[in-house]
mmCIF file of C-alpha atoms in Angstrom:
data_model
loop_
_atom_site.group_PDB
_atom_site.id
_atom_site.type_symbol
_atom_site.label_atom_id
_atom_site.label_comp_id
_atom_site.label_asym_id
_atom_site.label_seq_id
_atom_site.Cartn_x
_atom_site.Cartn_y
_atom_site.Cartn_z
ATOM 1 C CA UNK U 16 -22.046 32.818 15.388
ATOM 2 C CA UNK U 17 -24.830 31.763 12.525
ATOM 3 C CA UNK U 18 -25.256 28.506 12.650
ATOM 4 C CA UNK U 19 -26.804 26.642 9.416
ATOM 5 C CA UNK U 20 -29.508 24.522 10.815
ATOM 6 C CA UNK U 21 -29.675 22.522 8.085
ATOM 7 C CA UNK U 22 -26.317 21.663 7.711
ATOM 8 C CA UNK U 23 -26.178 21.245 11.431
ATOM 9 C CA UNK U 24 -28.363 18.432 11.347
ATOM 10 C CA UNK U 25 -27.210 16.405 8.652
ATOM 11 C CA UNK U 26 -23.553 16.779 10.588
ATOM 12 C CA UNK U 27 -25.001 15.086 13.793
ATOM 13 C CA UNK U 28 -27.064 12.918 12.026
ATOM 14 C CA UNK U 29 -23.567 11.371 10.539
ATOM 15 C CA UNK U 30 -21.764 11.758 13.900
ATOM 16 C CA UNK U 31 -24.681 9.688 15.605
ATOM 17 C CA UNK U 32 -24.921 6.967 13.276
ATOM 18 C CA UNK U 33 -21.112 6.770 13.850
ATOM 19 C CA UNK U 34 -21.385 6.971 17.078
ATOM 20 C CA UNK U 35 -23.796 3.610 17.365
ATOM 21 C CA UNK U 36 -21.684 1.749 15.025
ATOM 22 C CA UNK U 37 -18.506 2.423 17.702
ATOM 23 C CA UNK U 38 -20.823 1.182 20.651
ATOM 24 C CA UNK U 39 -21.619 -1.469 18.873
ATOM 25 C CA UNK U 40 -18.319 -2.641 17.573
ATOM 26 C CA UNK U 41 -17.620 -5.095 20.611
ATOM 27 C CA UNK U 42 -21.112 -6.441 20.330
ATOM 28 C CA UNK U 43 -20.295 -7.479 16.913
ATOM 29 C CA UNK U 44 -17.041 -9.381 18.516
ATOM 30 C CA UNK U 45 -19.650 -10.948 20.662
ATOM 31 C CA UNK U 46 -22.640 -12.249 18.304
ATOM 32 C CA UNK U 47 -18.901 -13.373 16.220
ATOM 33 C CA UNK U 48 -17.520 -15.077 19.510
ATOM 34 C CA UNK U 49 -20.819 -16.614 20.780
ATOM 35 C CA UNK U 50 -22.461 -17.931 17.704
ATOM 36 C CA UNK U 51 -25.314 -15.692 17.839
ATOM 37 C CA UNK U 52 -25.193 -14.486 13.968
ATOM 38 C CA UNK U 53 -25.056 -18.073 13.519
ATOM 39 C CA UNK U 54 -27.503 -19.163 15.249
ATOM 40 C CA UNK U 55 -30.001 -16.773 14.147
ATOM 41 C CA UNK U 56 -29.040 -17.787 10.667
ATOM 42 C CA UNK U 57 -29.870 -21.266 10.856
ATOM 43 C CA UNK U 58 -33.742 -20.049 11.681
ATOM 44 C CA UNK U 59 -35.191 -17.015 13.599
ATOM 45 C CA UNK U 60 -35.322 -16.514 17.616
ATOM 46 C CA UNK U 61 -36.831 -14.676 20.423
ATOM 47 C CA UNK U 62 -34.522 -13.384 22.889
ATOM 48 C CA UNK U 63 -35.207 -16.631 25.070
ATOM 49 C CA UNK U 64 -35.097 -18.365 22.059
ATOM 50 C CA UNK U 65 -31.242 -17.869 21.049
ATOM 51 C CA UNK U 66 -30.416 -17.671 24.987
ATOM 52 C CA UNK U 67 -31.547 -21.541 24.832
ATOM 53 C CA UNK U 68 -29.297 -22.163 21.447
ATOM 54 C CA UNK U 69 -26.467 -20.477 22.722
ATOM 55 C CA UNK U 70 -26.125 -21.234 26.248
ATOM 56 C CA UNK U 71 -26.369 -17.367 27.261
ATOM 57 C CA UNK U 72 -28.524 -15.089 29.209
ATOM 58 C CA UNK U 73 -31.306 -14.230 27.574
ATOM 59 C CA UNK U 74 -31.779 -10.768 29.783
ATOM 60 C CA UNK U 75 -28.171 -9.706 27.505
ATOM 61 C CA UNK U 76 -29.263 -11.459 24.545
ATOM 62 C CA UNK U 77 -32.566 -9.295 24.492
ATOM 63 C CA UNK U 78 -30.049 -5.849 24.521
ATOM 64 C CA UNK U 79 -27.712 -6.849 22.613
ATOM 65 C CA UNK U 80 -31.017 -7.944 19.515
ATOM 66 C CA UNK U 81 -32.585 -4.797 20.084
ATOM 67 C CA UNK U 82 -28.820 -3.237 19.144
ATOM 68 C CA UNK U 83 -28.693 -4.910 16.236
ATOM 69 C CA UNK U 84 -32.236 -4.750 15.116
ATOM 70 C CA UNK U 85 -31.632 -0.801 15.535
ATOM 71 C CA UNK U 86 -28.679 -1.049 12.944
ATOM 72 C CA UNK U 87 -30.093 -3.337 10.359
ATOM 73 C CA UNK U 88 -27.482 -5.834 11.444
ATOM 74 C CA UNK U 89 -30.943 -8.488 12.200
ATOM 75 C CA UNK U 90 -34.378 -8.199 11.265
ATOM 76 C CA UNK U 91 -37.247 -7.693 13.403
ATOM 77 C CA UNK U 92 -40.304 -8.707 13.164
ATOM 78 C CA UNK U 93 -42.707 -7.510 15.825
ATOM 79 C CA UNK U 94 -45.533 -9.781 15.477
ATOM 80 C CA UNK U 95 -44.032 -12.951 16.017
ATOM 81 C CA UNK U 96 -41.368 -10.830 18.692
ATOM 82 C CA UNK U 97 -38.198 -13.108 16.292
ATOM 83 C CA UNK U 98 -35.637 -12.188 15.262
ATOM 84 C CA UNK U 99 -33.617 -13.289 12.246
ATOM 85 C CA UNK U 100 -30.784 -12.530 9.800
ATOM 86 C CA UNK U 101 -31.680 -12.083 5.516
ATOM 87 C CA UNK U 102 -29.493 -14.103 3.415
ATOM 88 C CA UNK U 103 -27.568 -11.005 2.949
ATOM 89 C CA UNK U 104 -27.087 -10.305 6.137
ATOM 90 C CA UNK U 105 -26.062 -14.057 6.999
ATOM 91 C CA UNK U 106 -23.393 -13.896 4.267
ATOM 92 C CA UNK U 107 -22.272 -11.076 5.843
ATOM 93 C CA UNK U 108 -22.033 -12.064 8.953
ATOM 94 C CA UNK U 109 -22.758 -15.571 9.501
ATOM 95 C CA UNK U 110 -19.690 -17.348 7.947
ATOM 96 C CA UNK U 111 -15.927 -16.725 8.222
ATOM 97 C CA UNK U 112 -15.624 -18.595 5.023
ATOM 98 C CA UNK U 113 -17.695 -16.145 2.764
ATOM 99 C CA UNK U 114 -16.385 -13.748 0.677
ATOM 100 C CA UNK U 115 -17.857 -11.104 2.484
ATOM 101 C CA UNK U 116 -16.738 -12.007 6.154
ATOM 102 C CA UNK U 117 -17.516 -8.381 7.654
ATOM 103 C CA UNK U 118 -17.357 -10.058 11.588
ATOM 104 C CA UNK U 119 -13.689 -10.713 10.972
ATOM 105 C CA UNK U 120 -13.518 -6.763 10.467
ATOM 106 C CA UNK U 121 -14.413 -6.012 13.711
ATOM 107 C CA UNK U 122 -11.387 -8.164 15.559
ATOM 108 C CA UNK U 123 -8.863 -5.272 13.746
ATOM 109 C CA UNK U 124 -10.895 -2.633 15.291
ATOM 110 C CA UNK U 125 -10.071 -4.027 18.651
ATOM 111 C CA UNK U 126 -6.396 -4.473 18.105
ATOM 112 C CA UNK U 127 -6.423 -0.980 17.959
ATOM 113 C CA UNK U 128 -8.344 0.081 21.243
ATOM 114 C CA UNK U 129 -6.455 -2.041 22.845
ATOM 115 C CA UNK U 130 -2.652 0.191 20.719
ATOM 116 C CA UNK U 131 -4.348 3.269 22.052
ATOM 117 C CA UNK U 132 -2.493 4.291 24.014
ATOM 118 C CA UNK U 133 0.473 3.156 22.429
ATOM 119 C CA UNK U 134 -0.946 4.998 19.289
ATOM 120 C CA UNK U 135 -1.654 8.178 21.346
ATOM 121 C CA UNK U 136 1.999 8.420 21.957
ATOM 122 C CA UNK U 137 3.226 7.315 18.486
ATOM 123 C CA UNK U 138 1.455 10.651 17.135
ATOM 124 C CA UNK U 139 3.272 12.911 19.717
ATOM 125 C CA UNK U 140 6.666 11.652 18.915
ATOM 126 C CA UNK U 141 6.703 9.797 15.612
ATOM 127 C CA UNK U 142 8.267 6.261 16.692
ATOM 128 C CA UNK U 143 6.473 2.910 15.292
ATOM 129 C CA UNK U 144 4.995 -0.845 16.430
ATOM 130 C CA UNK U 145 6.132 -3.009 15.336
ATOM 131 C CA UNK U 146 3.742 -5.365 13.641
ATOM 132 C CA UNK U 147 4.238 -8.170 16.906
ATOM 133 C CA UNK U 148 3.775 -6.161 19.024
ATOM 134 C CA UNK U 149 0.059 -5.623 18.699
ATOM 135 C CA UNK U 150 -2.838 -7.969 20.548
ATOM 136 C CA UNK U 151 -2.900 -10.950 18.768
ATOM 137 C CA UNK U 152 -6.120 -10.599 17.992
ATOM 138 C CA UNK U 153 -4.610 -8.170 14.775
ATOM 139 C CA UNK U 154 -3.340 -11.262 13.692
ATOM 140 C CA UNK U 155 -7.070 -13.060 13.411
ATOM 141 C CA UNK U 156 -8.911 -10.127 12.316
ATOM 142 C CA UNK U 157 -6.533 -9.032 9.773
ATOM 143 C CA UNK U 158 -6.816 -12.671 8.094
ATOM 144 C CA UNK U 159 -10.440 -12.768 8.170
ATOM 145 C CA UNK U 160 -10.654 -9.647 6.916
ATOM 146 C CA UNK U 161 -8.424 -10.311 3.792
ATOM 147 C CA UNK U 162 -9.454 -14.114 3.234
ATOM 148 C CA UNK U 163 -12.910 -12.767 2.133
ATOM 149 C CA UNK U 164 -11.582 -11.748 -0.814
ATOM 150 C CA UNK U 165 -8.836 -13.916 -1.381
ATOM 151 C CA UNK U 166 -11.328 -16.568 -1.245
ATOM 152 C CA UNK U 167 -13.708 -14.877 -3.794
ATOM 153 C CA UNK U 168 -11.161 -13.677 -6.486
ATOM 154 C CA UNK U 169 -7.586 -14.945 -6.082
ATOM 155 C CA UNK U 170 -8.038 -18.394 -7.841
ATOM 156 C CA UNK U 171 -11.003 -17.218 -10.656
ATOM 157 C CA UNK U 172 -9.556 -13.511 -11.441
ATOM 158 C CA UNK U 173 -6.008 -12.572 -9.751
ATOM 159 C CA UNK U 174 -4.571 -15.406 -11.052
ATOM 160 C CA UNK U 175 -5.819 -15.898 -14.257
ATOM 161 C CA UNK U 176 -5.328 -12.825 -15.264
ATOM 162 C CA UNK U 177 -1.573 -12.217 -14.869
ATOM 163 C CA UNK U 178 -0.379 -13.400 -18.341
ATOM 164 C CA UNK U 179 0.979 -17.464 -18.451
ATOM 165 C CA UNK U 180 0.796 -17.458 -14.599
ATOM 166 C CA UNK U 181 -2.165 -20.231 -14.143
ATOM 167 C CA UNK U 182 -0.523 -22.651 -15.736
ATOM 168 C CA UNK U 183 2.614 -22.516 -14.899
ATOM 169 C CA UNK U 184 1.037 -23.265 -11.708
ATOM 170 C CA UNK U 185 -1.075 -26.347 -13.733
ATOM 171 C CA UNK U 186 2.252 -27.846 -14.410
ATOM 172 C CA UNK U 187 4.784 -27.380 -11.940
ATOM 173 C CA UNK U 188 6.046 -23.983 -10.176
ATOM 174 C CA UNK U 189 8.237 -22.469 -7.777
ATOM 175 C CA UNK U 190 5.863 -19.678 -5.702
ATOM 176 C CA UNK U 191 7.012 -17.580 -2.265
ATOM 177 C CA UNK U 192 3.923 -16.063 -0.474
ATOM 178 C CA UNK U 193 6.398 -13.077 0.992
ATOM 179 C CA UNK U 194 4.626 -12.027 4.652
ATOM 180 C CA UNK U 195 2.051 -14.439 4.530
ATOM 181 C CA UNK U 196 0.810 -14.352 8.225
ATOM 182 C CA UNK U 197 -1.592 -17.201 8.983
ATOM 183 C CA UNK U 198 -0.626 -18.275 5.518
ATOM 184 C CA UNK U 199 -4.592 -18.455 4.016
ATOM 185 C CA UNK U 200 -3.226 -16.830 0.705
ATOM 186 C CA UNK U 201 -0.556 -19.881 0.104
ATOM 187 C CA UNK U 202 -2.345 -22.702 1.072
ATOM 188 C CA UNK U 203 -5.786 -21.537 -1.137
ATOM 189 C CA UNK U 204 -3.061 -21.587 -3.534
ATOM 190 C CA UNK U 205 -1.325 -24.886 -3.014
ATOM 191 C CA UNK U 206 -4.875 -26.892 -2.349
ATOM 192 C CA UNK U 207 -5.591 -25.526 -5.974
ATOM 193 C CA UNK U 208 -2.091 -26.074 -7.992
ATOM 194 C CA UNK U 209 -1.039 -29.618 -6.059
ATOM 195 C CA UNK U 210 1.843 -30.142 -8.587
ATOM 196 C CA UNK U 211 3.805 -26.915 -7.525
ATOM 197 C CA UNK U 212 5.947 -25.520 -4.621
ATOM 198 C CA UNK U 213 5.022 -23.037 -2.755
ATOM 199 C CA UNK U 214 6.513 -21.073 0.506
ATOM 200 C CA UNK U 215 5.717 -18.732 2.195
ATOM 201 C CA UNK U 216 7.443 -15.607 4.532
ATOM 202 C CA UNK U 217 6.970 -13.927 7.304
ATOM 203 C CA UNK U 218 9.291 -12.245 9.809
ATOM 204 C CA UNK U 219 6.362 -12.465 12.868
ATOM 205 C CA UNK U 220 7.043 -15.677 14.158
ATOM 206 C CA UNK U 221 3.988 -17.086 15.652
ATOM 207 C CA UNK U 222 2.623 -16.167 12.018
ATOM 208 C CA UNK U 223 4.218 -18.516 10.866
ATOM 209 C CA UNK U 224 4.259 -21.150 13.642
ATOM 210 C CA UNK U 225 -0.054 -20.952 12.645
ATOM 211 C CA UNK U 226 0.472 -21.131 9.268
ATOM 212 C CA UNK U 227 2.391 -24.388 9.334
ATOM 213 C CA UNK U 228 0.053 -25.768 12.163
ATOM 214 C CA UNK U 229 -2.691 -25.251 9.605
ATOM 215 C CA UNK U 230 -0.779 -26.845 7.208
ATOM 216 C CA UNK U 231 -0.446 -30.004 8.729
ATOM 217 C CA UNK U 232 -4.323 -29.861 9.876
ATOM 218 C CA UNK U 233 -5.297 -29.445 6.026
ATOM 219 C CA UNK U 234 -3.027 -32.212 5.109
ATOM 220 C CA UNK U 235 -0.982 -30.136 2.871
ATOM 221 C CA UNK U 236 2.495 -31.705 1.823
ATOM 222 C CA UNK U 237 3.552 -28.656 -1.342
ATOM 223 C CA UNK U 238 3.259 -25.767 1.472
ATOM 224 C CA UNK U 239 6.247 -24.776 3.813
ATOM 225 C CA UNK U 240 6.286 -21.686 5.967
ATOM 226 C CA UNK U 241 9.524 -19.720 7.422
ATOM 227 C CA UNK U 242 10.826 -17.245 9.509
ATOM 228 C CA UNK U 243 12.293 -14.391 7.337
ATOM 229 C CA UNK U 244 11.334 -10.754 6.330
ATOM 230 C CA UNK U 245 11.179 -9.541 2.959
ATOM 231 C CA UNK U 246 14.352 -8.839 1.842
ATOM 232 C CA UNK U 247 16.190 -12.181 3.239
ATOM 233 C CA UNK U 248 14.750 -15.246 2.114
ATOM 234 C CA UNK U 249 16.759 -17.537 -0.134
ATOM 235 C CA UNK U 250 14.788 -18.892 -2.739
ATOM 236 C CA UNK U 251 15.906 -18.826 -5.987
ATOM 237 C CA UNK U 252 14.428 -19.057 -9.750
ATOM 238 C CA UNK U 253 10.661 -18.647 -8.779
ATOM 239 C CA UNK U 254 7.814 -19.026 -11.258
ATOM 240 C CA UNK U 255 5.951 -16.237 -8.562
ATOM 241 C CA UNK U 256 6.084 -14.366 -6.169
ATOM 242 C CA UNK U 257 3.399 -12.563 -4.339
ATOM 243 C CA UNK U 258 2.642 -9.547 -1.536
ATOM 244 C CA UNK U 259 -1.111 -9.646 0.160
ATOM 245 C CA UNK U 260 -2.050 -6.819 1.609
ATOM 246 C CA UNK U 261 1.423 -6.368 3.294
ATOM 247 C CA UNK U 262 4.452 -4.910 0.993
ATOM 248 C CA UNK U 263 3.097 -0.693 2.103
ATOM 249 C CA UNK U 264 3.329 -1.780 5.820
ATOM 250 C CA UNK U 265 7.772 -2.588 5.065
ATOM 251 C CA UNK U 266 10.323 -0.648 6.215
ATOM 252 C CA UNK U 267 11.668 -1.512 2.655
ATOM 253 C CA UNK U 268 9.447 -1.900 0.707
ATOM 254 C CA UNK U 269 12.250 -1.483 -2.387
ATOM 255 C CA UNK U 270 14.412 -3.554 -0.887
ATOM 256 C CA UNK U 271 11.677 -5.846 -0.432
ATOM 257 C CA UNK U 272 10.928 -5.613 -3.967
ATOM 258 C CA UNK U 273 14.796 -5.933 -5.383
ATOM 259 C CA UNK U 274 15.160 -8.589 -3.801
ATOM 260 C CA UNK U 275 11.880 -10.577 -5.336
ATOM 261 C CA UNK U 276 13.388 -9.212 -8.844
ATOM 262 C CA UNK U 277 16.597 -10.955 -7.688
ATOM 263 C CA UNK U 278 14.860 -14.482 -6.608
ATOM 264 C CA UNK U 279 12.291 -14.321 -10.027
ATOM 265 C CA UNK U 280 13.158 -16.666 -13.117
ATOM 266 C CA UNK U 281 13.542 -14.266 -16.170
ATOM 267 C CA UNK U 282 10.475 -14.515 -17.262
ATOM 268 C CA UNK U 283 8.473 -14.212 -13.758
ATOM 269 C CA UNK U 284 5.767 -12.768 -12.595
ATOM 270 C CA UNK U 285 5.605 -11.048 -8.918
ATOM 271 C CA UNK U 286 2.055 -10.244 -7.837
ATOM 272 C CA UNK U 287 0.849 -6.977 -5.623
ATOM 273 C CA UNK U 288 -2.089 -7.341 -4.113
ATOM 274 C CA UNK U 289 -2.499 -3.947 -2.124
ATOM 275 C CA UNK U 290 -5.863 -2.170 -0.321
ATOM 276 C CA UNK U 291 -7.687 -0.304 -3.282
ATOM 277 C CA UNK U 292 -6.374 3.273 -3.795
ATOM 278 C CA UNK U 293 -6.590 6.462 -5.724
ATOM 279 C CA UNK U 294 -3.416 8.479 -6.410
ATOM 280 C CA UNK U 295 -4.622 11.524 -4.486
ATOM 281 C CA UNK U 296 -6.504 11.973 -1.522
ATOM 282 C CA UNK U 297 -9.550 13.584 -3.020
ATOM 283 C CA UNK U 298 -9.468 10.002 -4.847
ATOM 284 C CA UNK U 299 -9.965 8.637 -1.445
ATOM 285 C CA UNK U 300 -12.416 10.252 0.543
ATOM 286 C CA UNK U 301 -15.306 7.562 0.576
ATOM 287 C CA UNK U 302 -16.419 5.153 3.246
ATOM 288 C CA UNK U 303 -13.700 2.425 1.855
ATOM 289 C CA UNK U 304 -10.810 5.147 2.098
ATOM 290 C CA UNK U 305 -12.274 5.966 5.662
ATOM 291 C CA UNK U 306 -12.101 2.506 7.244
ATOM 292 C CA UNK U 307 -8.251 1.644 5.530
ATOM 293 C CA UNK U 308 -7.120 5.372 6.361
ATOM 294 C CA UNK U 309 -8.128 4.653 10.066
ATOM 295 C CA UNK U 310 -6.173 1.556 9.680
ATOM 296 C CA UNK U 311 -3.561 2.294 8.359
ATOM 297 C CA UNK U 312 -2.464 5.145 10.687
ATOM 298 C CA UNK U 313 -3.182 3.220 13.760
ATOM 299 C CA UNK U 314 -1.155 -0.193 12.177
ATOM 300 C CA UNK U 315 0.502 -0.041 8.669
ATOM 301 C CA UNK U 316 2.366 3.324 9.809
ATOM 302 C CA UNK U 317 3.674 2.468 12.892
ATOM 303 C CA UNK U 318 4.652 -0.649 11.226
ATOM 304 C CA UNK U 319 7.212 0.654 8.576
ATOM 305 C CA UNK U 320 8.366 3.476 10.804
ATOM 306 C CA UNK U 321 9.533 1.113 13.388
ATOM 307 C CA UNK U 322 11.835 0.303 10.959
ATOM 308 C CA UNK U 323 12.754 3.801 9.550
ATOM 309 C CA UNK U 324 10.443 3.229 6.733
ATOM 310 C CA UNK U 325 9.211 5.487 3.561
ATOM 311 C CA UNK U 326 5.412 4.481 5.755
ATOM 312 C CA UNK U 327 3.721 4.378 2.563
ATOM 313 C CA UNK U 328 0.616 3.783 4.257
ATOM 314 C CA UNK U 329 -2.986 1.548 3.254
ATOM 315 C CA UNK U 330 -3.573 4.338 0.904
ATOM 316 C CA UNK U 331 -0.458 4.651 -1.229
ATOM 317 C CA UNK U 332 -2.123 4.262 -4.920
ATOM 318 C CA UNK U 333 -0.723 2.950 -8.376
ATOM 319 C CA UNK U 334 2.013 5.123 -9.033
ATOM 320 C CA UNK U 335 3.875 4.920 -5.789
ATOM 321 C CA UNK U 336 3.701 1.494 -5.998
ATOM 322 C CA UNK U 337 5.135 1.546 -9.322
ATOM 323 C CA UNK U 338 7.599 3.681 -8.735
ATOM 324 C CA UNK U 339 8.711 0.852 -5.765
ATOM 325 C CA UNK U 340 8.672 -1.929 -7.914
ATOM 326 C CA UNK U 341 10.777 -0.186 -10.808
ATOM 327 C CA UNK U 342 13.270 1.030 -8.342
ATOM 328 C CA UNK U 343 13.209 -2.105 -7.390
ATOM 329 C CA UNK U 344 14.751 -3.388 -10.877
ATOM 330 C CA UNK U 345 10.766 -4.458 -12.802
ATOM 331 C CA UNK U 346 10.937 -3.438 -16.021
ATOM 332 C CA UNK U 347 7.077 -4.179 -16.752
ATOM 333 C CA UNK U 348 4.380 -2.701 -14.629
ATOM 334 C CA UNK U 349 0.287 -2.961 -14.952
ATOM 335 C CA UNK U 350 -3.049 -3.117 -12.976
ATOM 336 C CA UNK U 351 -4.813 -7.058 -13.705
ATOM 337 C CA UNK U 352 -7.503 -6.730 -11.664
ATOM 338 C CA UNK U 353 -8.797 -4.949 -9.272
ATOM 339 C CA UNK U 354 -12.033 -5.263 -6.861
ATOM 340 C CA UNK U 355 -13.561 -2.250 -4.773
ATOM 341 C CA UNK U 356 -10.948 -3.191 -1.980
ATOM 342 C CA UNK U 357 -7.992 -4.286 -4.089
ATOM 343 C CA UNK U 358 -5.719 -2.917 -6.267
ATOM 344 C CA UNK U 359 -4.123 -6.209 -7.827
ATOM 345 C CA UNK U 360 -1.004 -5.364 -9.589
ATOM 346 C CA UNK U 361 1.354 -7.369 -11.739
ATOM 347 C CA UNK U 362 5.247 -6.603 -12.127
ATOM 348 C CA UNK U 363 7.754 -8.676 -14.424
ATOM 349 C CA UNK U 364 11.405 -8.471 -14.855
#
């Protein structure tokens, strides 16, 4: 068989790059957990310096730094023997509350490896896997990955894009945040709009407990969290219902849309934030789509199939989501905003 050597070398180059990224994923977690990135962001360091600052072993740190420099995640100065983070690297790796917290996403990767045996079996059988059956690192990683976008865009772009919603929130609105997880989106809104009342719902009890603990620790009194699924909460006459990066996971997304429709006031808003996707597979064959298809096949689709759902997947696309909301009763639907990682959609009665 004749081989096109140029094509072969191009593919091998890409594959070796992916292999390097894969074997380095756990080292990203090591850097985050041990504070190595944060220490480097404070000032450049030799391996010995960094080991001393972080109370770690110099021989391991030397290897870790070389790995990170080879991948372009830290910067090496051969003349001084010191490693450092430039401003962009520090923002992505050493700032958990930044709008581009890259390190947090690797906890999702860790969760995927914890679930590998189950994922393999799911591929064979078509069975699902409930959200709560995953390792706890998934819940932490999901919050950190999406929280970055919420901090960057929710208050300044997404809510203002909803016609009249910010004015209602300022005067005092009633809001349900469905599928709230650890409550990052709920608490961000509650802190910004103290005259409004917020309730976060999630069917995962451990996440709800964490959310309530965080609200209490932050002294936020206009937000509470309850265990309920997307078709089981009791709130009515709401001004705003939000779904942040969760509708595509659900076993009954049409039922969730219908329940939100029934809970809203006639002039209410439904904010639907979903992973960015086009409506066709070919639209999503890019680096962002690759990340989302990877998470979808191992996390999102199994959660929906565990409840005999339609398994919309993380790359459902706007047209499919509009169909879901219309079947739930919403008559108006539009794309209100977008980012490279998010579709921000508004549905109204």
